[in-house]
CSV table of C-alpha atoms in Angstrom, one decimal:
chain,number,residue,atom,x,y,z
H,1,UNK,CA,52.3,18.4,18.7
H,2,UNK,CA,52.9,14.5,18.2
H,3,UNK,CA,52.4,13.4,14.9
H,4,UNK,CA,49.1,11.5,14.5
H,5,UNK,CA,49.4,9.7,11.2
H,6,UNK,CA,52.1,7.2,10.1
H,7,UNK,CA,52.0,6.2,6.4
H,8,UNK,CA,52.1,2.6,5.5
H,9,UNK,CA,52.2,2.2,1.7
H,10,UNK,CA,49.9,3.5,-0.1
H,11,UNK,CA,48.1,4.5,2.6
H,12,UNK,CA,47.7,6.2,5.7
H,13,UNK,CA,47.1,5.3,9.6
H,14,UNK,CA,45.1,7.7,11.7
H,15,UNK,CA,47.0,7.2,15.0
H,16,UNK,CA,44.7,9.2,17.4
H,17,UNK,CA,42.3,6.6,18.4
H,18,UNK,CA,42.5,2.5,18.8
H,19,UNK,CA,40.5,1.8,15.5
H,20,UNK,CA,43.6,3.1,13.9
H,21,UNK,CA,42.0,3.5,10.5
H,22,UNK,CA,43.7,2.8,7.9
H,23,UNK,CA,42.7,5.2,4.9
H,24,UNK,CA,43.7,5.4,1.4
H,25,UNK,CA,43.3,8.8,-0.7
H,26,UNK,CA,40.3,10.8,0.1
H,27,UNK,CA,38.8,8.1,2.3
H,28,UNK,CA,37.8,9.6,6.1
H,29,UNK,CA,37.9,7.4,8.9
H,30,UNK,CA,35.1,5.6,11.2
H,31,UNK,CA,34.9,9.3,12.9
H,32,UNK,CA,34.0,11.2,9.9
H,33,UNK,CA,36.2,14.2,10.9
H,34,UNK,CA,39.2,13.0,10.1
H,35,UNK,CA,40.2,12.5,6.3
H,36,UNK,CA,43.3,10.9,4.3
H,37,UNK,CA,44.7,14.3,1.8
H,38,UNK,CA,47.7,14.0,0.0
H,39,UNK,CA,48.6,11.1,2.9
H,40,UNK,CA,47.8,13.4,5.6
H,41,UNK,CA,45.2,13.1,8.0
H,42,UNK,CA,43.6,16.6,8.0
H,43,UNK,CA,40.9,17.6,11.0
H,44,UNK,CA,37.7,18.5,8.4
H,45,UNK,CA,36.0,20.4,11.6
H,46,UNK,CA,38.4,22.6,13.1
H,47,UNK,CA,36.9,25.2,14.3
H,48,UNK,CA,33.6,24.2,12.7
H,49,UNK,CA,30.7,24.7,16.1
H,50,UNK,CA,27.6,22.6,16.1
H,51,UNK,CA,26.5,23.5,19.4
H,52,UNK,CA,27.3,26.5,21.9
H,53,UNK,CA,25.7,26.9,25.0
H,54,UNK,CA,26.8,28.5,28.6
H,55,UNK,CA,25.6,25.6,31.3
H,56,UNK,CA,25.6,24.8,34.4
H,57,UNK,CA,28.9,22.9,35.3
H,58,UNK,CA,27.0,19.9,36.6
H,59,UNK,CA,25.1,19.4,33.4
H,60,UNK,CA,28.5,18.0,31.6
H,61,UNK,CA,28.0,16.3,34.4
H,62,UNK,CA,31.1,16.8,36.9
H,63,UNK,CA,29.7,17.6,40.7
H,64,UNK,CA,32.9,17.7,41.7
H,65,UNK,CA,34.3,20.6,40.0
H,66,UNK,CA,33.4,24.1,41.0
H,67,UNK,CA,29.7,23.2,42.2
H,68,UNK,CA,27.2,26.1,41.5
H,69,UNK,CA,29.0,27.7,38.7
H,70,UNK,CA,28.6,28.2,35.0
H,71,UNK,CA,30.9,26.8,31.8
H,72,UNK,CA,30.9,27.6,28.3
H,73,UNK,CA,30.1,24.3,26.2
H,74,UNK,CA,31.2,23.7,22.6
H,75,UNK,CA,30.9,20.9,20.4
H,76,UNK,CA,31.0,20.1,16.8
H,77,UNK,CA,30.5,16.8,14.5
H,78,UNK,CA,31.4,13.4,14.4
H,79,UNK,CA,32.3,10.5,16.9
H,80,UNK,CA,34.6,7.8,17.0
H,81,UNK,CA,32.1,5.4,18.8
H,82,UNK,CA,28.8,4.1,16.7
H,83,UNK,CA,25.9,3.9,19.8
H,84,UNK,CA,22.8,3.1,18.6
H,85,UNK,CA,22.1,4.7,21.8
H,86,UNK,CA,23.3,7.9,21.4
H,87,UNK,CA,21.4,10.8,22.9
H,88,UNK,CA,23.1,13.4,20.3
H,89,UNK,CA,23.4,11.2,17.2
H,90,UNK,CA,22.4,14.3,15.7
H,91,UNK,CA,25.6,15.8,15.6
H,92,UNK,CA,27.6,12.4,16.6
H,93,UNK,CA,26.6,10.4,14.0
H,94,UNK,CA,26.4,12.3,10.7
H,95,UNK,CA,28.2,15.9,9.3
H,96,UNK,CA,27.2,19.3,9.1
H,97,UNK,CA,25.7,19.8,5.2
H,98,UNK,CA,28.1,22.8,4.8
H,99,UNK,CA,30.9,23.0,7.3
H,100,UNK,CA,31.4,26.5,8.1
H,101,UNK,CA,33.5,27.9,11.0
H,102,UNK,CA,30.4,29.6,13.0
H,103,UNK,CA,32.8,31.0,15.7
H,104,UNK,CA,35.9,33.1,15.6
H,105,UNK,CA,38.8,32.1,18.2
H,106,UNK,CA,38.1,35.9,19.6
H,107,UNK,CA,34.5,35.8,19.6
H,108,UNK,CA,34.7,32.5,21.7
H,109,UNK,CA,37.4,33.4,24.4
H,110,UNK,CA,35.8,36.7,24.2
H,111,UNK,CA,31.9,35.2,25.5
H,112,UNK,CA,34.1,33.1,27.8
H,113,UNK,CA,35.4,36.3,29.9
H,114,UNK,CA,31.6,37.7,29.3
H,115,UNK,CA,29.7,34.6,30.3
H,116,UNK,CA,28.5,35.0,34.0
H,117,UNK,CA,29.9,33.0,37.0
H,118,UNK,CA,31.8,31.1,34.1
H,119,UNK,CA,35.1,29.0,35.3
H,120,UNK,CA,35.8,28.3,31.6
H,121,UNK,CA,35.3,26.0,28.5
H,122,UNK,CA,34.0,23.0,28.2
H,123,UNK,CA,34.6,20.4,25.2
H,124,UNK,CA,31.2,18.5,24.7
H,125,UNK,CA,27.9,17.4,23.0
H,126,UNK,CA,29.4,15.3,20.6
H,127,UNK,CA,33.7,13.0,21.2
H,128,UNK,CA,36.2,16.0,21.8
H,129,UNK,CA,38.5,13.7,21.0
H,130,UNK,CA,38.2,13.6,17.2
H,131,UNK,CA,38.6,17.5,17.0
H,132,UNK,CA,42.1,17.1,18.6
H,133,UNK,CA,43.6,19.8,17.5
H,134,UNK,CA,41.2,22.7,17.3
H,135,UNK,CA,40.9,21.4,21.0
H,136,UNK,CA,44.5,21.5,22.0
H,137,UNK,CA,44.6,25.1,20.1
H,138,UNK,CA,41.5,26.4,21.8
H,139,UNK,CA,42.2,24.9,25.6
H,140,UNK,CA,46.4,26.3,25.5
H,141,UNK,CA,44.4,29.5,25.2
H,142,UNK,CA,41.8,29.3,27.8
H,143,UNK,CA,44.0,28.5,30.2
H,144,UNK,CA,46.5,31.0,29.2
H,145,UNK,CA,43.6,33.7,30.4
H,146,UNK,CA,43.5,31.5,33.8
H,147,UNK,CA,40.2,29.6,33.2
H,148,UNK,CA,39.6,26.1,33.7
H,149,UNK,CA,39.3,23.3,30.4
H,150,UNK,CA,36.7,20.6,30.7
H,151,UNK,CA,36.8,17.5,28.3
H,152,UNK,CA,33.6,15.6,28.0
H,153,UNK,CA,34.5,12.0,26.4
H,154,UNK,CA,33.8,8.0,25.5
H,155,UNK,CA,37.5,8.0,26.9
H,156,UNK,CA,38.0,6.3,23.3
H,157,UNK,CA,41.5,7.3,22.5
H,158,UNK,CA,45.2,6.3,22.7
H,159,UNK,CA,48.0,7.3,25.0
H,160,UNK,CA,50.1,9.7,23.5
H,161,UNK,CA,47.4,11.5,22.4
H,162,UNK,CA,45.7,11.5,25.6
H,163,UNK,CA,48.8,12.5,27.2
H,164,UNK,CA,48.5,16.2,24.9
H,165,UNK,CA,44.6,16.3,26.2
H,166,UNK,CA,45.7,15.7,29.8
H,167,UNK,CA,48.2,18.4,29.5
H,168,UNK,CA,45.8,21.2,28.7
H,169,UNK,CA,42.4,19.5,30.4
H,170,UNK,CA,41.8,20.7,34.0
H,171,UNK,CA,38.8,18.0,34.5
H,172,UNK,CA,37.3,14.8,32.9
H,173,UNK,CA,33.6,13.2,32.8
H,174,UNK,CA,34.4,10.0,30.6
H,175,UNK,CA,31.7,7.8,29.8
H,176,UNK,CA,32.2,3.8,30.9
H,177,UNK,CA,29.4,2.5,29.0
H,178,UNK,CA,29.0,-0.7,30.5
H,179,UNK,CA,31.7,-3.1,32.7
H,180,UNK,CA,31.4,-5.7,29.9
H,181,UNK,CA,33.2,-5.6,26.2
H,182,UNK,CA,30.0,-7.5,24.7
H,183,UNK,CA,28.3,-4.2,25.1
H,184,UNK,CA,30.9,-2.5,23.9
H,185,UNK,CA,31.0,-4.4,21.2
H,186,UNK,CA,27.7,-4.8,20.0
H,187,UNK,CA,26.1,-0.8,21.3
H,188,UNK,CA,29.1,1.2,20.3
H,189,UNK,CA,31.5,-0.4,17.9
H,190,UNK,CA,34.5,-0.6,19.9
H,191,UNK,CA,36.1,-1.8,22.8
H,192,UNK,CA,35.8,-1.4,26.5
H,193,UNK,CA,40.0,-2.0,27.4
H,194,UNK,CA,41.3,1.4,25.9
H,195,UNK,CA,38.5,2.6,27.8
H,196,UNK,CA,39.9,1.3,31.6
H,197,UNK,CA,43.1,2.6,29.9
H,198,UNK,CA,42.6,5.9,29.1
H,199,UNK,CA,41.1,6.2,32.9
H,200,UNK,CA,43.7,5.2,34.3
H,201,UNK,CA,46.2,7.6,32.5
H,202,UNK,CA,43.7,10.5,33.3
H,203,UNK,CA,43.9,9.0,37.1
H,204,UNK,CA,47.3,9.2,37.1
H,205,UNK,CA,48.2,12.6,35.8
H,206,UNK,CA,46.1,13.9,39.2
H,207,UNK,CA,43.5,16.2,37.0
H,208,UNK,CA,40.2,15.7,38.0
H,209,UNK,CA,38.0,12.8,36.7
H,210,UNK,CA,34.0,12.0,37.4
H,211,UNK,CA,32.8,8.8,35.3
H,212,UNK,CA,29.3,8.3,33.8
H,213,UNK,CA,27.1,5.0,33.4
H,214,UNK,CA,23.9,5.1,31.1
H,215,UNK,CA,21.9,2.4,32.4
H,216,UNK,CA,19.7,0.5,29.4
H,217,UNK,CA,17.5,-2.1,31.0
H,218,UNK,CA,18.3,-5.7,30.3
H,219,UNK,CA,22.1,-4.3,28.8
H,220,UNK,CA,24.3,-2.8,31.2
H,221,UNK,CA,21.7,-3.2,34.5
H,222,UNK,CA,23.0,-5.9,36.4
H,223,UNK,CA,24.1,-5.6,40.2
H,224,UNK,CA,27.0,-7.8,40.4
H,225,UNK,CA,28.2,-6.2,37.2
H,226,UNK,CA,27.3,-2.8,38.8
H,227,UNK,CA,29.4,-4.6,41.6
H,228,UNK,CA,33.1,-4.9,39.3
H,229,UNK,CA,32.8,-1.7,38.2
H,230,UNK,CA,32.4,0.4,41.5
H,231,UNK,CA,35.1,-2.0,42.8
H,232,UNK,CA,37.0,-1.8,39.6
H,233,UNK,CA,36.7,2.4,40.0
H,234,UNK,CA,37.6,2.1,43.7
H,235,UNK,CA,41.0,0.3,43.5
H,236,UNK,CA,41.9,1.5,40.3
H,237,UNK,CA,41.1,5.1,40.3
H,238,UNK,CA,39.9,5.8,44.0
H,239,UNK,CA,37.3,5.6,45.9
H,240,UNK,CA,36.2,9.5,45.9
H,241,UNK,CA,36.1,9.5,41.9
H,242,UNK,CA,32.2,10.3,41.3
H,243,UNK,CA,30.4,8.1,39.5
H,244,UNK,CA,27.2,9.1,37.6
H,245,UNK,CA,24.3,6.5,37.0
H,246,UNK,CA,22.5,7.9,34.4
H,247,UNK,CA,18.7,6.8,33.7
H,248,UNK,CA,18.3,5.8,30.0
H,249,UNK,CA,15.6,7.1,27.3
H,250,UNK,CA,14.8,5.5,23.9
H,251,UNK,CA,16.9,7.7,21.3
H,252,UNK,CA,18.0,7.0,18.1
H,253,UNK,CA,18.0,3.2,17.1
H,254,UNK,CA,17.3,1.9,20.7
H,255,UNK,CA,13.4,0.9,21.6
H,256,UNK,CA,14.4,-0.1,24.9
H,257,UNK,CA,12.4,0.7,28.0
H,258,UNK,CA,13.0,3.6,30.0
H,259,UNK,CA,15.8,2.4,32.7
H,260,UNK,CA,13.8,1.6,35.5
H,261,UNK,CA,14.3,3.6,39.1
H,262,UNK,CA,14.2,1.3,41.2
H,263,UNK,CA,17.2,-1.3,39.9
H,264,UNK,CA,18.7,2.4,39.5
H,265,UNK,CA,18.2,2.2,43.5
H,266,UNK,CA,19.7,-0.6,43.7
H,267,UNK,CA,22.4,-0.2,41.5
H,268,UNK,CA,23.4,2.8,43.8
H,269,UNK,CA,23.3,1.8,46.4
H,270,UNK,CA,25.7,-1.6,45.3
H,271,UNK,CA,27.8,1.1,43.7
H,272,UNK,CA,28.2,3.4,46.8
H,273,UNK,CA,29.1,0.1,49.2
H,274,UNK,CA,32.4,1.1,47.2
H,275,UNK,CA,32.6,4.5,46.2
H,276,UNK,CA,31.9,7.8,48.3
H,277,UNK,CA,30.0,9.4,45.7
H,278,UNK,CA,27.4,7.9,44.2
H,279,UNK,CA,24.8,9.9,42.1
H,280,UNK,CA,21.4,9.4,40.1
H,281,UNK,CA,21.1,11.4,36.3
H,282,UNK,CA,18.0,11.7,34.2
H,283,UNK,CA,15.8,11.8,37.3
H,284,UNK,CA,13.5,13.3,39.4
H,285,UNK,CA,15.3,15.4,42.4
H,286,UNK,CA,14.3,12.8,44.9
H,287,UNK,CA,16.6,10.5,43.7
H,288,UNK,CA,20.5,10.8,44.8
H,289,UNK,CA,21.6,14.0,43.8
H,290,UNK,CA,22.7,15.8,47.2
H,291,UNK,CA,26.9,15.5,48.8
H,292,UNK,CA,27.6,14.3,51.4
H,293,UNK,CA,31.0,14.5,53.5
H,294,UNK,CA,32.1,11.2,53.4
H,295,UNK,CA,33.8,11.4,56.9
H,296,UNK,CA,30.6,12.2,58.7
H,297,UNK,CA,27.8,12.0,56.5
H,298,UNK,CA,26.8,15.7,56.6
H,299,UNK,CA,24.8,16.9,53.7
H,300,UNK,CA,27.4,19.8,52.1
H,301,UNK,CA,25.5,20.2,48.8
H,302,UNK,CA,21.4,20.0,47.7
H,303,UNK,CA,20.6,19.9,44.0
H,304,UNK,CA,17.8,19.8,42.3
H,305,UNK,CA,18.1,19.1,38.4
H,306,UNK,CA,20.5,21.9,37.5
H,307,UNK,CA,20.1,24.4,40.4
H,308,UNK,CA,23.3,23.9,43.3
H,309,UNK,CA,23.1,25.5,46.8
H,310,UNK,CA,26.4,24.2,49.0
H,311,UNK,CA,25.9,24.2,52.8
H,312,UNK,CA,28.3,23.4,56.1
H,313,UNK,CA,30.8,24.3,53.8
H,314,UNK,CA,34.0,27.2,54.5
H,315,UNK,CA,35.4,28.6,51.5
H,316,UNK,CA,37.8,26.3,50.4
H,317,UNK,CA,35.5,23.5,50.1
H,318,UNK,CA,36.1,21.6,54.0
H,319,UNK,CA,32.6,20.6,55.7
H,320,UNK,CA,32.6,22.6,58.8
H,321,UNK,CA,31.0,19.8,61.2
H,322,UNK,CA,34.1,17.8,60.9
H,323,UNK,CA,36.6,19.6,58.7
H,324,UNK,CA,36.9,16.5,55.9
H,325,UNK,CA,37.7,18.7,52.5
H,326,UNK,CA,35.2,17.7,50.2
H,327,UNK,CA,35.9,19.3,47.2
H,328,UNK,CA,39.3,20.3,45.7
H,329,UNK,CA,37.8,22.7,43.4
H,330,UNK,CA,35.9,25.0,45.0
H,331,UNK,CA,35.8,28.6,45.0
H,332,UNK,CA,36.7,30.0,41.5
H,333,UNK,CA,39.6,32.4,40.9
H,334,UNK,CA,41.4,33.5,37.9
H,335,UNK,CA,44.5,34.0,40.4
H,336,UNK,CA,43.9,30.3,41.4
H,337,UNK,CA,46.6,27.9,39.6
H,338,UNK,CA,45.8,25.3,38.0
């Protein structure tokens, strides 16, 4: 494992994330998990579990990714990004008052084989990134049994790092806040470029990568900004990278109105002049949930909230009207590589 701390005098640089904080004795950085002892950075929640839960895959969300099946999602405490936004500053935004490991490493990959229709472990609820290496320790092992890791992320994070994540991570959902740095700045504390970056890396190593957009009214809601970033995703990344618009509720700090539906139309449908998939979060089901084959505009998947039926589709994920292979990831199979 790459070193993540490099001391500089008398004290000591936390090298897994761009705010590269710079901590003297005793003093933990912007994350809270992560704390300078003895001019160490030592991980203050490894193993230490927040939130456990068996969900539906598309609930992370990826729709992309084994549709219809079940994963076993973890998360713990602490985040490397400040939204006043968040919709889990429960866990995000403050520590556990005693932090106790609630899960043995055999208990957990134990419940994974036992959890029904379950492709494998997910990384979520609050930034997976700051609990790096109970993460890279956890995911070696999962996929060691043959199941599939899922990293759920703000994409906040440098590239060596990332590279170790990408290594033992089947699939990504990263959040892309916004398409502007102001928002970045002033909602979340840091900075929209390592963001872009980070995509592109995960892009690059070929693993599988859906993005998410919470939409705030009067933020992050405009359609030629909606606009950039579809076309941003669609020469960059690649046209068939789902994207998730995501309707906003007031949480936490933020008053603002709920998002409303039909800019989320419109957004959409600006979004999906670029991109083949194109889908609608925190809504009712009429709103765009359903695949369609891109090629020939056959509906190969229906959805409504968490509950998946796939149609006019074979077995390894090809519509059968006109043979376009929709999804990569398909049919589930401990014998299936990765």
């Amino acid at each position: 494992m790459m070193p993540l701390f490099e001391i500089k005098g008398n004290k000591t640089e936390c090298k897994l994330c761009p705010h590269l904080c710079l901590l003297g004795e005793g003093a933990t950085g912007i994350c809270g998990a992560r704390k300078n002892c003895e001019g160490r950075i030592k991980l203050l929640t490894y193993g230490v579990i927040s939130s456990y839960s068996a969900d539906p895959v598309e609930k992370k969300p990826l729709y992309h990714f084994y549709p219809g099946h079940n994963i076993l999602s973890i998360g713990s405490y602490g985040c490397n990004m400040k939204c006043d936004f968040c919709q889990n500053y429960s866990i995000s935004q403050k520590m556990a008052d005693s932090l106790s490991t609630n899960l043995s490493k055999q208990k957990l990959l134990s419940d994974i084989e036992k959890t029904e229709n379950n492709i494998g472990l997910a990384f979520t609820y609050n930034e997976p990134v700051i609990w790096f290496e109970y993460v890279i320790d956890m995911a070696t092992s999962v996929q060691e049994m043959g199941y599939r890791t899922v990293l759920v992320s703000n994409g906040f994070v440098n590239s060596g790092p990332l590279s170790e994540l990408i290594r033992v991570t089947d699939a990504f959902n990263i959040d892309l806040k916004a398409f502007n740095n102001d928002f970045y700045k002033k909602l979340t504390g840091a900075g929209i470029e390592p963001v872009k970056s980070a995509l592109r890396q995960i892009s690059k190593s070929g693993k599988h990568l859906e993005i998410t957009t919470l939409i705030i009214s009067g933020r992050n809601d405009c359609v030629s900004e909606m606009e950039l970033q579809s076309q941003w995703i669609a020469g960059e990344l690649g046209a068939d990278v789902p994207l998730h618009i995501s309707r906003y509720f007031p949480n936490y700090k933020r008053t603002d109105p709920i998002t409303d539906t039909e800019n989320m139309s419109r957004l959409i449908e600006k979004a999906s002049k670029h991109l083949s998939f194109v889908y609608a979060g925190n809504v009712s089901p009429e709103m765009e949930q359903n695949t369609k084959c891109p090629q020939c505009g056959t509906i190969v998947t229906i959805r409504s909230g968490y509950n998946t039926r796939t149609v006019n589709l074979d077995s390894e994920g090809r519509c059968t009207v006109c043979r376009n292979q929709v999804y990569k990831y398909f049919t589930f199979s401990l014998k299936t590589k990765h």
